[in-house]
Short mmCIF file of C-alpha atoms in Angstrom, two decimals:
data_model
loop_
_atom_site.label_atom_id
_atom_site.label_comp_id
_atom_site.label_asym_id
_atom_site.label_seq_id
_atom_site.Cartn_x
_atom_site.Cartn_y
_atom_site.Cartn_z
CA UNK L 148 184.41 93.15 93.14
CA UNK L 149 182.13 91.88 95.87
CA UNK L 150 179.81 93.41 98.42
CA UNK L 151 180.11 92.57 102.11
CA UNK L 152 177.28 93.27 104.50
CA UNK L 153 178.54 95.03 107.62
CA UNK L 154 175.69 96.67 109.64
CA UNK L 155 177.90 98.01 112.40
CA UNK L 156 177.19 101.06 114.53
CA UNK L 157 180.06 103.52 114.15
CA UNK L 158 179.65 104.67 117.78
CA UNK L 159 180.01 101.12 119.09
CA UNK L 160 183.65 101.61 120.11
CA UNK L 161 182.63 104.44 122.47
CA UNK L 162 179.67 102.49 123.81
CA UNK L 163 181.82 99.44 124.61
CA UNK L 164 184.19 101.55 126.71
CA UNK L 165 181.25 103.34 128.36
CA UNK L 166 179.79 99.98 129.42
CA UNK L 167 183.15 98.94 130.87
CA UNK L 168 183.31 102.23 132.78
CA UNK L 169 179.88 101.58 134.26
CA UNK L 170 180.84 98.04 135.30
CA UNK L 171 183.95 99.40 137.03
CA UNK L 172 181.88 102.07 138.80
CA UNK L 173 179.29 99.50 139.85
CA UNK L 174 181.96 97.21 141.30
CA UNK L 175 183.00 100.07 143.57
CA UNK L 176 179.42 101.25 144.20
CA UNK L 177 180.10 104.63 142.64
CA UNK L 178 177.08 106.44 141.17
CA UNK L 179 177.97 108.70 138.23
CA UNK L 180 176.08 111.71 136.86
CA UNK L 181 176.97 113.31 133.51
CA UNK L 182 176.18 117.04 133.72
CA UNK L 183 175.69 118.77 130.37
CA UNK L 184 174.70 122.29 129.30
CA UNK L 185 175.68 125.22 127.12
CA UNK L 186 178.71 127.21 128.38
CA UNK L 187 177.77 129.39 131.34
CA UNK L 188 174.49 127.69 132.29
CA UNK L 189 175.83 126.77 135.74
CA UNK L 190 177.43 123.30 135.65
CA UNK L 191 180.27 124.23 137.99
CA UNK L 192 177.94 126.22 140.28
CA UNK L 193 175.60 123.24 140.55
CA UNK L 194 178.54 120.95 141.38
CA UNK L 195 179.74 123.38 144.07
CA UNK L 196 176.24 123.59 145.60
CA UNK L 197 175.92 119.79 145.54
CA UNK L 198 179.35 119.33 147.14
CA UNK L 199 178.57 121.84 149.89
CA UNK L 200 175.17 120.30 150.72
CA UNK L 201 176.04 116.62 150.49
CA UNK L 202 179.62 116.53 151.66
CA UNK L 203 178.82 115.23 155.16
CA UNK L 204 176.65 112.45 153.74
CA UNK L 205 178.48 111.28 150.61
CA UNK L 206 182.07 111.10 149.42
CA UNK L 207 181.96 112.99 146.14
CA UNK L 208 184.51 113.07 143.32
CA UNK L 209 184.49 115.38 140.31
CA UNK L 210 185.74 115.08 136.74
CA UNK L 211 185.99 118.44 135.00
CA UNK L 212 185.93 118.47 131.20
CA UNK L 213 187.02 121.63 129.40
CA UNK L 214 188.67 122.45 126.10
CA UNK L 215 191.43 124.21 128.04
CA UNK L 216 192.42 125.48 131.52
CA UNK L 217 192.07 124.17 135.08
CA UNK L 218 189.76 127.01 136.19
CA UNK L 219 186.87 124.72 137.13
CA UNK L 220 189.04 122.12 138.90
CA UNK L 221 190.52 124.92 141.02
CA UNK L 222 187.04 126.14 141.96
CA UNK L 223 185.89 122.75 143.25
CA UNK L 224 189.20 121.82 144.89
CA UNK L 225 188.31 123.44 148.19
CA UNK L 226 185.28 121.15 148.50
CA UNK L 227 186.73 117.83 147.37
CA UNK L 228 190.18 116.33 147.07
CA UNK L 229 189.12 113.85 144.39
CA UNK L 230 189.08 116.01 141.27
CA UNK L 231 190.50 115.26 137.84
CA UNK L 232 190.63 117.87 135.08
CA UNK L 233 190.43 116.66 131.47
CA UNK L 234 191.48 119.09 128.73
CA UNK L 235 190.05 118.04 125.38
CA UNK L 236 191.97 120.52 123.22
CA UNK L 237 194.33 117.95 121.69
CA UNK L 238 191.99 114.98 121.72
CA UNK L 239 190.01 113.47 118.81
CA UNK L 240 186.92 115.24 120.16
CA UNK L 241 187.48 118.65 121.71
CA UNK L 242 183.78 119.46 121.92
CA UNK L 243 182.66 116.66 124.25
CA UNK L 244 183.95 114.16 126.77
CA UNK L 245 184.14 110.59 125.45
CA UNK L 246 184.13 107.26 127.26
CA UNK L 247 187.87 106.69 126.73
CA UNK L 248 188.68 109.99 128.49
CA UNK L 249 186.64 108.89 131.53
CA UNK L 250 188.32 105.47 131.44
CA UNK L 251 191.72 107.07 131.93
CA UNK L 252 190.47 109.62 134.50
CA UNK L 253 189.02 106.78 136.61
CA UNK L 254 192.52 105.28 136.91
CA UNK L 255 193.51 108.34 138.96
CA UNK L 256 190.56 108.14 141.36
CA UNK L 257 190.27 106.36 144.71
CA UNK L 258 187.06 104.58 143.62
CA UNK L 259 186.78 102.54 146.81
CA UNK L 260 186.27 105.78 148.79
CA UNK L 261 183.75 107.43 146.46
CA UNK L 262 179.93 107.26 146.53
CA UNK L 263 179.11 109.84 143.88
CA UNK L 264 181.01 110.97 140.79
CA UNK L 265 179.92 114.24 139.18
CA UNK L 266 181.18 114.57 135.60
CA UNK L 267 181.09 118.08 134.17
CA UNK L 268 180.99 117.75 130.40
CA UNK L 269 182.33 120.35 127.95
CA UNK L 270 179.88 123.27 127.58
CA UNK L 271 177.94 122.29 124.45
CA UNK L 272 174.35 121.21 123.71
CA UNK L 273 175.16 119.23 120.55
CA UNK L 274 178.19 116.92 120.72
CA UNK L 275 177.78 115.46 124.27
CA UNK L 276 174.40 114.06 123.19
CA UNK L 277 176.20 111.57 120.89
CA UNK L 278 178.57 110.07 123.46
CA UNK L 279 177.67 108.07 126.56
CA UNK L 280 180.43 107.91 129.16
CA UNK L 281 179.32 105.14 131.52
CA UNK L 282 177.18 107.43 133.68
CA UNK L 283 174.06 106.25 135.53
CA UNK L 284 172.09 109.46 134.96
CA UNK L 285 172.29 112.23 132.36
CA UNK L 286 171.42 115.74 133.56
CA UNK L 287 170.97 118.81 131.35
CA UNK L 288 170.98 122.36 132.71
CA UNK L 289 169.16 125.15 130.89
CA UNK L 290 169.36 128.63 132.39
CA UNK L 291 166.88 131.48 132.02
CA UNK L 292 169.16 133.92 130.12
CA UNK L 293 169.52 131.30 127.33
CA UNK L 294 165.84 131.57 126.40
CA UNK L 295 163.00 129.05 126.51
CA UNK L 296 163.52 127.60 123.01
CA UNK L 297 166.54 125.37 123.69
CA UNK L 298 164.67 122.05 123.73
CA UNK L 299 163.19 122.90 120.34
CA UNK L 300 166.59 123.83 118.91
CA UNK L 301 168.64 121.00 120.47
CA UNK L 302 166.14 118.16 120.99
CA UNK L 303 168.51 115.18 121.27
CA UNK L 304 170.22 116.21 124.49
CA UNK L 305 166.80 116.74 126.14
CA UNK L 306 165.34 113.48 124.79
CA UNK L 307 168.09 111.42 126.47
CA UNK L 308 168.15 113.37 129.77
CA UNK L 309 167.01 111.77 133.04
CA UNK L 310 166.70 115.20 134.63
CA UNK L 311 166.56 118.78 133.38
CA UNK L 312 167.49 121.66 135.64
CA UNK L 313 166.13 125.13 134.99
CA UNK L 314 168.82 127.27 136.61
CA UNK L 315 169.08 130.99 137.43
CA UNK L 316 165.43 131.19 138.55
CA UNK L 317 166.39 134.48 140.26
CA UNK L 318 166.55 136.00 136.73
CA UNK L 319 162.83 135.45 136.13
CA UNK L 320 161.75 139.10 136.70
CA UNK L 321 164.36 140.29 134.18
CA UNK L 322 163.91 137.92 131.22
CA UNK L 323 161.07 136.78 128.94
CA UNK L 324 161.33 133.09 129.76
CA UNK L 325 158.05 131.18 129.65
CA UNK L 326 158.60 128.41 132.23
CA UNK L 327 155.35 126.59 131.35
CA UNK L 328 156.16 126.59 127.60
CA UNK L 329 159.71 125.33 128.28
CA UNK L 330 158.44 122.54 130.52
CA UNK L 331 155.85 121.56 127.89
CA UNK L 332 158.56 121.34 125.23
CA UNK L 333 160.87 119.10 127.30
CA UNK L 334 158.08 116.94 128.71
CA UNK L 335 156.69 116.50 125.16
CA UNK L 336 160.04 115.11 123.99
CA UNK L 337 160.70 113.17 127.16
CA UNK L 338 157.66 112.38 129.35
CA UNK L 339 159.72 110.61 132.05
CA UNK L 340 162.13 113.50 132.71
CA UNK L 341 162.49 114.98 136.22
CA UNK L 342 162.46 118.77 136.15
CA UNK L 343 164.05 120.98 138.81
CA UNK L 344 163.65 124.75 139.00
CA UNK L 345 166.44 126.28 141.05
CA UNK L 346 168.99 129.02 141.48
CA UNK L 347 172.59 128.18 142.30
CA UNK L 348 173.05 131.85 143.23
CA UNK L 349 170.30 132.08 145.88
CA UNK L 350 170.16 128.31 146.67
CA UNK L 351 166.40 128.30 146.02
CA UNK L 352 165.38 124.77 144.97
CA UNK L 353 168.80 123.20 145.67
CA UNK L 354 167.42 121.14 148.55
CA UNK L 355 165.02 119.23 146.28
CA UNK L 356 167.79 118.55 143.74
CA UNK L 357 170.12 117.23 146.45
CA UNK L 358 167.38 114.96 147.87
CA UNK L 359 166.87 113.51 144.39
CA UNK L 360 170.63 112.89 144.00
CA UNK L 361 170.80 111.24 147.42
CA UNK L 362 167.82 109.04 146.61
CA UNK L 363 169.39 107.97 143.27
CA UNK L 364 172.71 107.09 144.94
CA UNK L 365 170.97 105.04 147.66
CA UNK L 366 168.63 103.25 145.22
CA UNK L 367 171.56 102.30 142.99
CA UNK L 368 173.75 101.12 145.89
CA UNK L 369 170.90 98.93 147.17
CA UNK L 370 170.61 97.25 143.75
CA UNK L 371 174.31 96.29 143.59
CA UNK J 171 183.31 119.31 114.77
CA UNK J 172 183.35 115.86 116.37
CA UNK J 173 183.84 113.72 113.27
CA UNK J 174 187.50 112.81 113.82
CA UNK J 175 186.95 110.04 116.37
CA UNK J 176 183.97 108.71 114.45
CA UNK J 177 185.98 108.58 111.22
CA UNK J 178 188.76 106.66 113.02
CA UNK J 179 186.10 104.08 113.90
CA UNK J 180 184.94 103.91 110.26
CA UNK J 181 188.51 103.25 109.06
CA UNK J 182 189.03 100.61 111.78
CA UNK J 183 185.76 98.78 111.06
CA UNK J 184 186.31 98.90 107.28
CA UNK J 185 189.89 97.60 107.60
CA UNK J 186 188.86 94.76 109.92
CA UNK J 187 185.94 93.68 107.72
CA UNK J 188 188.05 93.86 104.54
CA UNK J 189 190.72 91.75 106.27
CA UNK J 190 188.13 89.15 107.28
CA UNK J 191 186.92 88.99 103.67
CA UNK J 192 190.56 88.61 102.48
CA UNK J 193 190.09 91.61 100.20
CA UNK J 194 193.02 93.59 98.83
CA UNK J 195 191.22 96.91 98.46
CA UNK J 196 188.11 98.71 99.70
CA UNK J 197 186.31 100.39 96.79
CA UNK J 198 183.29 101.90 98.53
CA UNK J 199 181.88 102.15 102.05
CA UNK J 200 178.11 102.57 102.32
CA UNK J 201 177.13 104.52 105.41
CA UNK J 202 173.67 105.25 106.75
CA UNK J 203 173.43 108.56 108.58
CA UNK J 204 170.35 110.03 110.24
CA UNK J 205 169.41 113.65 109.70
CA UNK J 206 169.27 114.17 113.48
CA UNK J 207 172.70 112.71 114.15
CA UNK J 208 175.11 115.56 114.59
CA UNK J 209 177.60 114.23 112.01
CA UNK J 210 178.43 116.02 108.79
CA UNK J 211 179.23 113.80 105.75
CA UNK J 212 181.68 116.32 104.25
CA UNK J 213 183.68 116.40 107.49
CA UNK J 214 183.77 112.60 107.68
CA UNK J 215 185.03 112.46 104.08
CA UNK J 216 187.70 115.08 104.83
CA UNK J 217 189.07 113.16 107.81
CA UNK J 218 188.68 109.83 106.01
CA UNK J 219 191.00 110.87 103.19
CA UNK J 220 193.83 111.49 105.62
CA UNK J 221 193.11 108.74 108.21
CA UNK J 222 192.79 105.98 105.60
CA UNK J 223 196.24 106.69 104.08
CA UNK J 224 198.38 103.54 103.96
CA UNK J 225 195.45 101.36 105.04
CA UNK J 226 193.45 98.90 102.95
CA UNK J 227 190.69 101.53 102.84
CA UNK J 228 192.83 104.21 101.18
CA UNK J 229 191.06 105.77 98.22
CA UNK J 230 187.67 104.26 99.07
CA UNK J 231 184.58 106.26 98.15
CA UNK J 232 182.25 107.04 101.05
CA UNK J 233 178.60 106.82 100.08
CA UNK J 234 176.12 108.34 102.52
CA UNK J 235 172.47 107.37 102.63
CA UNK J 236 170.71 110.14 104.54
CA UNK J 237 167.74 109.13 106.65
CA UNK J 238 165.18 111.92 107.16
CA UNK J 239 163.81 112.49 110.66
CA UNK J 240 160.67 110.50 111.33
CA UNK J 241 158.56 111.08 114.44
CA UNK J 242 155.79 109.16 116.17
CA UNK J 243 153.05 110.92 118.11
CA UNK J 244 152.69 109.40 121.60
CA UNK J 245 149.06 110.49 121.68
CA UNK J 246 147.60 109.08 118.42
CA UNK J 247 150.57 107.03 117.07
CA UNK J 248 150.68 108.96 113.77
CA UNK J 249 154.07 108.61 112.08
CA UNK J 250 155.16 111.80 110.36
CA UNK J 251 158.09 113.83 109.10
CA UNK J 252 158.33 117.17 110.91
CA UNK J 253 157.66 120.16 108.67
CA UNK J 254 158.94 122.74 111.11
CA UNK J 255 161.00 122.92 114.27
CA UNK J 256 157.98 122.61 116.55
CA UNK J 257 157.47 118.90 115.89
CA UNK J 258 153.72 118.92 116.53
CA UNK J 259 151.60 116.03 115.23
CA UNK J 260 149.83 116.96 111.95
CA UNK J 261 146.77 114.91 112.98
CA UNK J 262 146.06 115.72 116.64
CA UNK J 263 148.47 118.68 117.12
CA UNK J 264 149.97 116.85 120.11
CA UNK J 265 153.49 117.83 121.10
CA UNK J 266 154.47 114.58 122.79
CA UNK J 267 156.56 112.82 120.15
CA UNK J 268 159.38 110.32 119.90
CA UNK J 269 162.00 109.94 117.20
CA UNK J 270 161.47 106.75 115.23
CA UNK J 271 164.13 107.42 112.56
CA UNK J 272 166.93 109.89 112.06
CA UNK J 273 169.58 109.10 114.71
CA UNK J 274 171.36 106.35 112.76
CA UNK J 275 175.08 106.18 112.13
CA UNK J 276 176.24 102.81 110.85
CA UNK J 277 178.17 101.11 108.07
CA UNK J 278 175.65 99.13 106.06
CA UNK J 279 177.95 97.43 103.56
CA UNK J 280 181.22 97.73 101.65
CA UNK J 281 182.37 96.98 98.14
CA UNK J 282 185.77 95.32 98.10
CA UNK J 283 188.01 93.52 95.63
#
């Protein structure tokens, strides 16, 4: 019997594909955002708002990740023609998108005509934090009805986020959500995070989010 | 719930490394897994038993070394293990912390023959 030293990250296979995805996106000057949240926090609503506001200025494509159904793809179809639905039900991971799923979705996209790719991950605050996809920015949505303790309960997804969106601000009079305490908890874990308070229902705060997205897309394109 | 793909990677890495070492059998795979990583050793073992069938890694024992979460206070640099879910620094009570250990998931070594 002998012992061999290995020291190899088990997630390396996913990370290799994610890096290839990002290189492919960069070659075509496509900026990708991975949007993550618990089910029902407003990922699809945020995508719809972003499509509506930015559609005259950017060509936007969408990848929808869900365990089953094409409900979300149908919702965004009226705003963009470039939409791919991924169903994860029969895949090795049903609880999160993985880099290999994005790799095959990108084959069906007219990358030369796209400036911004919005990737809606599977609704889950745990599994998507383990898998990078090749995105340029990671965005997490937390909505008021979920409660203000989510960063304490699911720290990893907030630690790796570039931006956190506090959605459903119109619920504030009806729920006991301490905005200051929530912001302290995410900024404690992640001092560089951008925080947006908005409501996809009333459109309050959407303007600032869209300006940030536009700025990120332009900054990235200028670098390439 | 997301251990299947990860276990496939473990079987692939173990088979490749055993092949390189011209081994005929993998006896044990030593994995290091952080407490904060969302992976459950029992689930990995369950998938491993079926995914490793008819490979050089069939029948190998998986040994998990669990790494407890270790945090570093950004304010006073104290390194500590969190005692509760609030993660505040025991020295200065600061809540700005970073994870220094506990997110690992790697194969450290293997015993082969």
